[in-house]
Structures are given as structure tokens and as C-alpha cells.
Coordinates of C-alpha atoms in Angstrom, one line a residue:
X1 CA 69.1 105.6 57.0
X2 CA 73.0 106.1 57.0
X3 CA 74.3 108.7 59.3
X4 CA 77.0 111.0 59.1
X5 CA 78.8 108.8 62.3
X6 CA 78.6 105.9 60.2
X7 CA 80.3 107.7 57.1
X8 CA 83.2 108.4 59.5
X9 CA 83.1 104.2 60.8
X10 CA 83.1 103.3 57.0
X11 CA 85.9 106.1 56.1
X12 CA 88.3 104.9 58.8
X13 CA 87.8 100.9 58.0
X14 CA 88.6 101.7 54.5
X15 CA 91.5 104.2 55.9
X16 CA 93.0 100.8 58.0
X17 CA 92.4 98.9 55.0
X18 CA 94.4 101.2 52.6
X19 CA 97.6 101.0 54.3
X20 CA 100.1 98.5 55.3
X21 CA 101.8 99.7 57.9
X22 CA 100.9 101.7 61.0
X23 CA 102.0 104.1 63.6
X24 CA 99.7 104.3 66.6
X25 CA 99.9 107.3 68.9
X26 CA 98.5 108.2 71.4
X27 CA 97.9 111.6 73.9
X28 CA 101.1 112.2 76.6
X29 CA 100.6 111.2 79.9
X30 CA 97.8 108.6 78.5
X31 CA 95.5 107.4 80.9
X32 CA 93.2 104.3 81.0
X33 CA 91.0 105.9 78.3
X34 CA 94.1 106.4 75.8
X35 CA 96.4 103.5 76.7
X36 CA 93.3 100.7 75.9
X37 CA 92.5 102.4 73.1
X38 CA 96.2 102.1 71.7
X39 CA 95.9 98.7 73.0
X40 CA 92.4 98.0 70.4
X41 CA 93.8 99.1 68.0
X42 CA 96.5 97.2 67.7
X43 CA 93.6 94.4 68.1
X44 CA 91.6 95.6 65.3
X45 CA 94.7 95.8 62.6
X46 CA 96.1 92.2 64.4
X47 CA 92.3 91.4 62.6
X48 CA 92.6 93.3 59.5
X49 CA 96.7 91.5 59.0
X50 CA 97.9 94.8 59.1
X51 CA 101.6 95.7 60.8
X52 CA 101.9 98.2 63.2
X53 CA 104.1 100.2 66.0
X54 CA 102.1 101.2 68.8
X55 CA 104.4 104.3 70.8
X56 CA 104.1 107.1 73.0
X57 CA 105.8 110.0 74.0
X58 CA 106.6 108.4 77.6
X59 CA 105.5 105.4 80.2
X60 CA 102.2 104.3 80.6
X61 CA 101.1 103.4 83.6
X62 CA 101.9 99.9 85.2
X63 CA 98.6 99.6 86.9
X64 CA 97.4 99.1 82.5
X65 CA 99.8 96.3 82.1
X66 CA 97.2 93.7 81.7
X67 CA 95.7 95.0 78.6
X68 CA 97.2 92.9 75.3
X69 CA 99.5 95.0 73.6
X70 CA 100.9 96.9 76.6
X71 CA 104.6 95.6 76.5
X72 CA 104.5 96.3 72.7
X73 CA 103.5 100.0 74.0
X74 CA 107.0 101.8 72.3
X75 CA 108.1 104.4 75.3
X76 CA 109.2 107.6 72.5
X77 CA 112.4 109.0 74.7
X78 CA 114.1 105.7 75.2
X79 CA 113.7 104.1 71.6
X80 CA 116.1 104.4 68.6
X81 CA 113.4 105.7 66.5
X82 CA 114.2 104.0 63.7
X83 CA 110.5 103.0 62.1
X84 CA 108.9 102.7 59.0
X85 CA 105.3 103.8 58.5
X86 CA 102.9 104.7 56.0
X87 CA 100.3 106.0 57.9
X88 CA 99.4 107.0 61.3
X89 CA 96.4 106.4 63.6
X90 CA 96.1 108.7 66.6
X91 CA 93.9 107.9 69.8
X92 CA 92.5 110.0 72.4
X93 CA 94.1 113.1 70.7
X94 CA 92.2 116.1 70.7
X95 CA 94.8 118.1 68.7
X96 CA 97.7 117.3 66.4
X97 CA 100.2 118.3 69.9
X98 CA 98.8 116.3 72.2
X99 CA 100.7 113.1 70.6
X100 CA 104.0 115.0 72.0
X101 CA 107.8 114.4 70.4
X102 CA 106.4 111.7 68.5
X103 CA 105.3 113.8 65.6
X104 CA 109.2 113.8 64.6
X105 CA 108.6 110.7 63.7
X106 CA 106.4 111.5 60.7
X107 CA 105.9 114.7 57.7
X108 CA 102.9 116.6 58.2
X109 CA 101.2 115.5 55.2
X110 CA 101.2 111.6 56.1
X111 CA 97.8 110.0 55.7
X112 CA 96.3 110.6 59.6
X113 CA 93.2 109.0 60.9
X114 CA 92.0 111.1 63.7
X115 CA 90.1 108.7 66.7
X116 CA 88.8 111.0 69.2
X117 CA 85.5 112.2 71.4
X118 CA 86.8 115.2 72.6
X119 CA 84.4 118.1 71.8
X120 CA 87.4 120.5 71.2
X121 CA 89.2 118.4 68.7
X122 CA 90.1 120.6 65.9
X123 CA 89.6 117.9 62.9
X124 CA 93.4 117.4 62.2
X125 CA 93.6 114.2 60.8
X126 CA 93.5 113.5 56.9
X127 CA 90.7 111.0 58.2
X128 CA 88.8 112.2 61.5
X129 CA 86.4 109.9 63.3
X130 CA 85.5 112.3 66.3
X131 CA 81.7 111.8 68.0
X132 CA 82.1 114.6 70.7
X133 CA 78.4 112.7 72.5
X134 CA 81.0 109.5 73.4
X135 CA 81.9 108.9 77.1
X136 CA 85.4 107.8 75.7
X137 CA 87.4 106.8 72.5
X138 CA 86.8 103.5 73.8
X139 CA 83.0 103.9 73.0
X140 CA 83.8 104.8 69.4
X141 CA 86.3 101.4 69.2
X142 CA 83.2 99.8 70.2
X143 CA 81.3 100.8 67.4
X144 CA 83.9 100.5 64.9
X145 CA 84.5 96.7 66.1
X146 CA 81.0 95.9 65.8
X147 CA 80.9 98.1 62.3
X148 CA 83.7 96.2 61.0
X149 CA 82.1 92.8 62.3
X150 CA 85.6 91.5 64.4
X151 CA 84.7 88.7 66.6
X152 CA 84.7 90.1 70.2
X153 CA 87.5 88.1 72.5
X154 CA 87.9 89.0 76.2
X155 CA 91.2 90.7 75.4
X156 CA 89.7 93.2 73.1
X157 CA 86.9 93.1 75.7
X158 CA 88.9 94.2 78.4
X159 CA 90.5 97.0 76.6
X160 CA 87.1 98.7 75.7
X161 CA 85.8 98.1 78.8
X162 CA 88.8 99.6 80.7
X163 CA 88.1 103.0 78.7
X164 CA 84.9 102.9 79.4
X165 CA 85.4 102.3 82.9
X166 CA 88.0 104.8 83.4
X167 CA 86.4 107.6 81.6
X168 CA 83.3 107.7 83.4
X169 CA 85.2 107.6 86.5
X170 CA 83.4 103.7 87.6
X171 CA 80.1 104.7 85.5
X172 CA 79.0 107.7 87.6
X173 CA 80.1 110.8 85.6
X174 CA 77.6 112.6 83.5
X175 CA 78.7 111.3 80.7
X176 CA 77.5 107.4 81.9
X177 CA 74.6 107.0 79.0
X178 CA 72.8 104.0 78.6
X179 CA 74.4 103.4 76.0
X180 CA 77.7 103.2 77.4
X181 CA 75.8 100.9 80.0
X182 CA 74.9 98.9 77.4
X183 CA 78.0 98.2 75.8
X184 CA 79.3 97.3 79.2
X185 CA 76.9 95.2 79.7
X186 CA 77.7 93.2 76.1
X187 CA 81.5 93.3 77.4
X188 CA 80.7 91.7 80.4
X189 CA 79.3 88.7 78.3
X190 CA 82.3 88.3 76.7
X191 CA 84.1 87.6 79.6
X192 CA 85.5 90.6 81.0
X193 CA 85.9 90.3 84.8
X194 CA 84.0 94.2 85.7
X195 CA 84.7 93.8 89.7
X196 CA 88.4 93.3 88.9
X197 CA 89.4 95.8 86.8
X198 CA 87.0 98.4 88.8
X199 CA 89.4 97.6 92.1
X200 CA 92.8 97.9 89.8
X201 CA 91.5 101.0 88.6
X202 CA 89.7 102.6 91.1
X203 CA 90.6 101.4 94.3
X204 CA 94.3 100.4 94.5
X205 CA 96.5 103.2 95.1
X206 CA 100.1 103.6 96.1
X207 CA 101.8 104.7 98.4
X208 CA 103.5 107.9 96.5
X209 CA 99.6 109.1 95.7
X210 CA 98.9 109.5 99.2
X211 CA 101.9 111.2 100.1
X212 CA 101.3 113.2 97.2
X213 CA 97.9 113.5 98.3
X214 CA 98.8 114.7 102.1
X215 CA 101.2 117.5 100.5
X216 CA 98.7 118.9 97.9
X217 CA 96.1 119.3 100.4
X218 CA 98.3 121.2 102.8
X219 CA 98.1 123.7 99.6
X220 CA 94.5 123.2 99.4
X221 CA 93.0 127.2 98.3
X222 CA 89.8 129.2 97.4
X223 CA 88.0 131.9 96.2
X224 CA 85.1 133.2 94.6
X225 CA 82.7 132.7 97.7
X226 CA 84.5 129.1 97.9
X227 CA 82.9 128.5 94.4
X228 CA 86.7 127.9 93.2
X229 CA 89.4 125.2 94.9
X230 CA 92.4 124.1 93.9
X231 CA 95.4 122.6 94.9
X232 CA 99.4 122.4 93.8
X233 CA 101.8 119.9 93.3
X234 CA 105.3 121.4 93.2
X235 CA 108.7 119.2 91.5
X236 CA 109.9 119.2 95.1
X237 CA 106.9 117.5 96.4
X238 CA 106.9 114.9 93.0
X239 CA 110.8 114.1 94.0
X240 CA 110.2 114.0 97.7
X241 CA 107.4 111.5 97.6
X242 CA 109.2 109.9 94.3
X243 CA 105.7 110.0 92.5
X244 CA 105.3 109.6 89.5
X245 CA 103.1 110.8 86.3
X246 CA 100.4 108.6 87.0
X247 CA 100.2 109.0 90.8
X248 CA 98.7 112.3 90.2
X249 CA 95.4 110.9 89.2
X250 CA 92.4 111.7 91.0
X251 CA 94.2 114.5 93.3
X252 CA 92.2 116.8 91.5
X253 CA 88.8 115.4 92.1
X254 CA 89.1 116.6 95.8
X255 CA 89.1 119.8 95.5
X256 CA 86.4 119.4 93.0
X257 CA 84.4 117.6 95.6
X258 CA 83.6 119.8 98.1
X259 CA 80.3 121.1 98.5
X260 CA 79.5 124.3 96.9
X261 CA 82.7 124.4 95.0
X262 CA 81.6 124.9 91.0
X263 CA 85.5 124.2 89.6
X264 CA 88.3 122.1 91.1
X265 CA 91.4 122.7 89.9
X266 CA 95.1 121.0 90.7
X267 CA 97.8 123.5 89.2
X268 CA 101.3 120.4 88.8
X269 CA 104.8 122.9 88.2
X270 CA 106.7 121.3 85.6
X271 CA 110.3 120.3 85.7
X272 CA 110.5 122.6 82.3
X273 CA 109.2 125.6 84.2
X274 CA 105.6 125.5 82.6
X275 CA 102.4 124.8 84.5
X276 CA 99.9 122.0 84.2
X277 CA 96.5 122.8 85.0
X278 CA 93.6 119.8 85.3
X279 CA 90.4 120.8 85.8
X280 CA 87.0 119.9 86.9
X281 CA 83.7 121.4 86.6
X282 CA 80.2 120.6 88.2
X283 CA 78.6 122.1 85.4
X284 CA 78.0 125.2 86.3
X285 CA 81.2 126.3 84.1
X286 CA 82.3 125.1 80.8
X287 CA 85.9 124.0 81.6
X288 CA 87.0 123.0 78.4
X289 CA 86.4 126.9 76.4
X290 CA 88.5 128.2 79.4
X291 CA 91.5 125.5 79.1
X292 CA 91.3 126.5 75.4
X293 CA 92.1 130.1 76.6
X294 CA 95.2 128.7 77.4
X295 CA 95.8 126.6 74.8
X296 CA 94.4 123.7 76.3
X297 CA 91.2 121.9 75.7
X298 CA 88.9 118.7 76.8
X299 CA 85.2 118.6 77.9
X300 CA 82.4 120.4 79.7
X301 CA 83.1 118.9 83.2
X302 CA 86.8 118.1 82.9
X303 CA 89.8 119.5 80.8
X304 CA 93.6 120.2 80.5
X305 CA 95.9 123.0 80.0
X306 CA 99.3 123.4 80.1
X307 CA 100.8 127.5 81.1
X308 CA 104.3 129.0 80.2
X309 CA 104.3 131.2 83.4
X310 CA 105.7 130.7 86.8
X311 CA 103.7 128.7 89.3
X312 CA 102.1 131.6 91.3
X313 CA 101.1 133.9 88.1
X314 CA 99.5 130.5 86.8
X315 CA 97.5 129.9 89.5
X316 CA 96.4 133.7 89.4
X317 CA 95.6 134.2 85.6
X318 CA 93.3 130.8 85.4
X319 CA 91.3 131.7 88.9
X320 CA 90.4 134.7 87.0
X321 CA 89.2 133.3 83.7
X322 CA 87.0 130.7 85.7
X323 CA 85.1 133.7 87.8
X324 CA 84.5 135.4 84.9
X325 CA 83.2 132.2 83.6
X326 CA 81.3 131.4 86.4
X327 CA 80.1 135.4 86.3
X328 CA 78.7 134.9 82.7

């Protein structure tokens, strides 16, 4: 019996196979789940013959340079932006302004097929293939290669399995189902080297993430019987330590981690004056319906938002939407 899903699979293989060129997009600031994901894709319309431009709005991390595709990954602020498209495919996007400046690229109306397993994603695309139960938009890849029938190769191995990987934070968050086990299992058959990519990702830091480490947790706050914790990254700290985007990653899973703390938070003050504000739940509190107070959004145990207020009024407002959510 044909499921609703696999309407969506069949809508977006017939949306990649109604257009002849593409523009892939995907979030700002991507991380491992939204950089392999551009990377398939690419794979998948290499398969189908189709021509394509994969771009973001900035760098994506080094530490992703193995995946195939990633030195064809177009960096938005230093290209000429001079492309020709007909359509666009974004990954990893829960919202039409989460692909950043490079929606100048394209009119609103251009055909849009909408990849994403956020459950806040608000259905923007002119296509939308959005399973909210997926660990990652590299799950849904998965089915769609296996819907479309492309013949696995450890490239396009390693680029679903990195999302996988990455997203479930090394298969232990609660959104590890056995059927995201499964298809890592399969991916490991086809060649992709799990123990390597697990120490790339997970284990190898440098040594601007621990010195951004040491000065967030100097910072480290709470409240709310210590049921709330978070800590702050300032632009002083980021051009002290000379860190960059990506060596934020993972800072805010300490505060998180404490025992008895409910939400972790890390609060990051933006060189434009606005606030970025990642947070993580243990379950207790739906983190994604309070980023979306603020504009934000992501899932149950871990979201986003970004806040046009000074660093201390930032910190002060969110605090107070996450006891009243941990109150309800």
C-alpha cells in the first residue's frame, strides 16, 4: 500500500527529472548533517545527467572535506554570482531563511524542492519532501537513492553515512532508530570506513575549540533550581582564540550535560549585534516551540534561534521562556 512518504519520494524524483539545471542550497553555518547532504545530492543528479551548482551562504567546515563534492561546495560571499538555474533544491532547511543571502540568487516563485526532517519546517518549497520521524536529511537521501534505484558507491556511502553519524551525535541520541541502525549497517557494506569518520567527526578537535571551550565555561550559569545552564561565547573570545564557525560545535552539549540540568543552552554574540542561541533539551522541554518564540526552530531535544537584542537581555528573555516551559 503506497504511503503518503512515498508520494513525496516519487514527487521529488520526478521534480529532479523535470529540470535541467540545479541550484543546491543548503542551511548557514551547515554542519555534517547539511554539508553531506549537499554533497548527495549532487551524487544523485551526477546519476540522473543533470547540471548543477552546489553553494552556500559561507565555508563549510574543513574537517567535511572528504565527502565528493566538497571543493565544488560554492562559498556565497566570495563568488561572482553569476549562475544560471532553473530550479532549486534546498537541504537541511527548515524554513525558506535558513538558506541565507543566497536566496538573491533566485525569484520567489522558482520551482523549489524542499528536503528536510525538521518537525518545524513550514512546507516552503513548491515540492516538499519533509519526514519530521528522520534522525537526519541524510535518512531521507537514503530512501530516495534506494526509491530511485541509484547503484550505492562508497562516495555516496560516505556522505549518507556522515549525516547519519553526525546527527545522532555517534548513534546515541534519541533519535538513533533501528532504522537508522539499519541503514548504517547497509552503508557499512558498501564500503564506508564507520571507525574513521566517527574519530574525524567526533573525536578530533582543535586547538581554537578548546580555548573556546576554557573561556565559555568560565561563563558557565544557572537557574531554575540548576534545571537551566548555559554558557556565552562573546566576538572577543571568537577573535582571541581565532575560532571559527565550526569550532563552536559541541560547546553547548556541556552545559546540557550536567546532571539534573533539563535545558543546555550556549548564547554566541554576533559580530552584527544579534544573538545566537543553540539549545538542548533532555526532554523534559520541547526546545524547538520555544526557539520558534524567537523566530527560530529545530527539534524536541535540540534547536536554534537567532535574537536582535543585546547579549545580556538575550540571555534574560530565553531563560524565561524555558522556565515557563519547563513550569507547564
Amino acid at each position: 500500500m503506497k504511503t503518503a512518504y512515498q508520494d513525496q519520494l516519487h514527487e521529488a524524483k520526478r521534480f529532479m527529472e523535470s529540470y535541467n539545471h540545479f541550484l543546491v542550497v543548503s542551511h548557514i553555518h551547515p554542519d555534517g548533517d547539511a554539508a553531506s547532504s549537499t554533497c548527495a545530492i549532487g551524487l544523485i543528479l551526477d546519476f540522473l545527467g543533470k547540471p548543477y551548482t552546489l553553494m552556500n551562504e559561507g565555508a563549510v567546515p574543513g574537517k567535511l572535506s572528504y565527502l565528493k563534492g566538497f571543493d565544488q561546495i560554492v562559498n556565497y560571499t566570495l563568488s561572482d554570482r553569476n549562475y544560471s538555474f532553473d530550479a532549486v533544491i534546498s537541504v537541511d532547511c527548515a524554513d525558506f531563511e535558513r538558506m541565507g543571502e543566497t536566496v538573491k540568487l533566485f525569484p520567489k516563485d522558482i520551482p523549489l524542492l524542499n528536503i528536510d526532517h525538521h518537525p518545524t519546517n513550514d512546507q516552503f518549497g513548491t515540492v516538499n519532501l519533509v519526514e519530521p520521524q528522520a534522525a537526519a536529511t541524510a535518512e531521507i537521501l537514503f530512501d530516495l537513492v534506494e526509491y530511485i534505484q541509484i547503484p550505492w558507491s562508497k562516495e555516496l556511502s560516505d556522505c549518507i553515512y556522515t549525516g547519519l553519524l553526525t546527527d545522532t551525535g555517534g548513534f546515541r541520541y534519541s533519535n538513533t532508530s533501528s532504522k537508522v541502525m539499519k541503514a548504517a549497517s547497509q552503508l557499512l557494506d558498501y564500503g564506508t570506513d564507520g571507525y574513521e569518520l566517527s574519530d574525524r567527526l567526533l573525536e578530533q578537535t582543535t586547538r581554537a575549540h578548546v580555548e573556546l571551550l576554557k573561556k565559555s565555561l568560565n561563563s558557565l550559569s544557572f537557574a531554575h533550581d540548576d534545571q537551566i545552564a548555559w554558557v556565552t561565547v562573546g566576538k572577543e573570545d571568537m577573535r582571541e582564540t581565532g575560532a571559527m564557525q565550526e569550532d563552536l560545535e559541541g560547546i553547548v552539549n556541556y552545559p546540557r550535560n550536567i546532571a539534573g540540568v533539563e535545558v543546555g543552552m550556549l548564547f554566541k554574540e554576533m559580530m552584527d549585534g544579534t544573538v545566537k542561541c543553540s539549545f538542548r533539551s533532555a526532554g523534559k522541554a520541547d526546545v524547538a516551540r520555544i526557539a520558534q518564540k524567537f523566530g527560530g526552530g529545530g527539534h524536541v531535544r535540540a534547536a536554534g534561534a537567532t535574537l536582535k537584542a543585546p547579549l545580556t537581555q538575550a540571555i534574560e528573555m530565553v531563560v524565561e521562556e524555558v522556565k515557563r516551559a519547563l513550569d507547564a
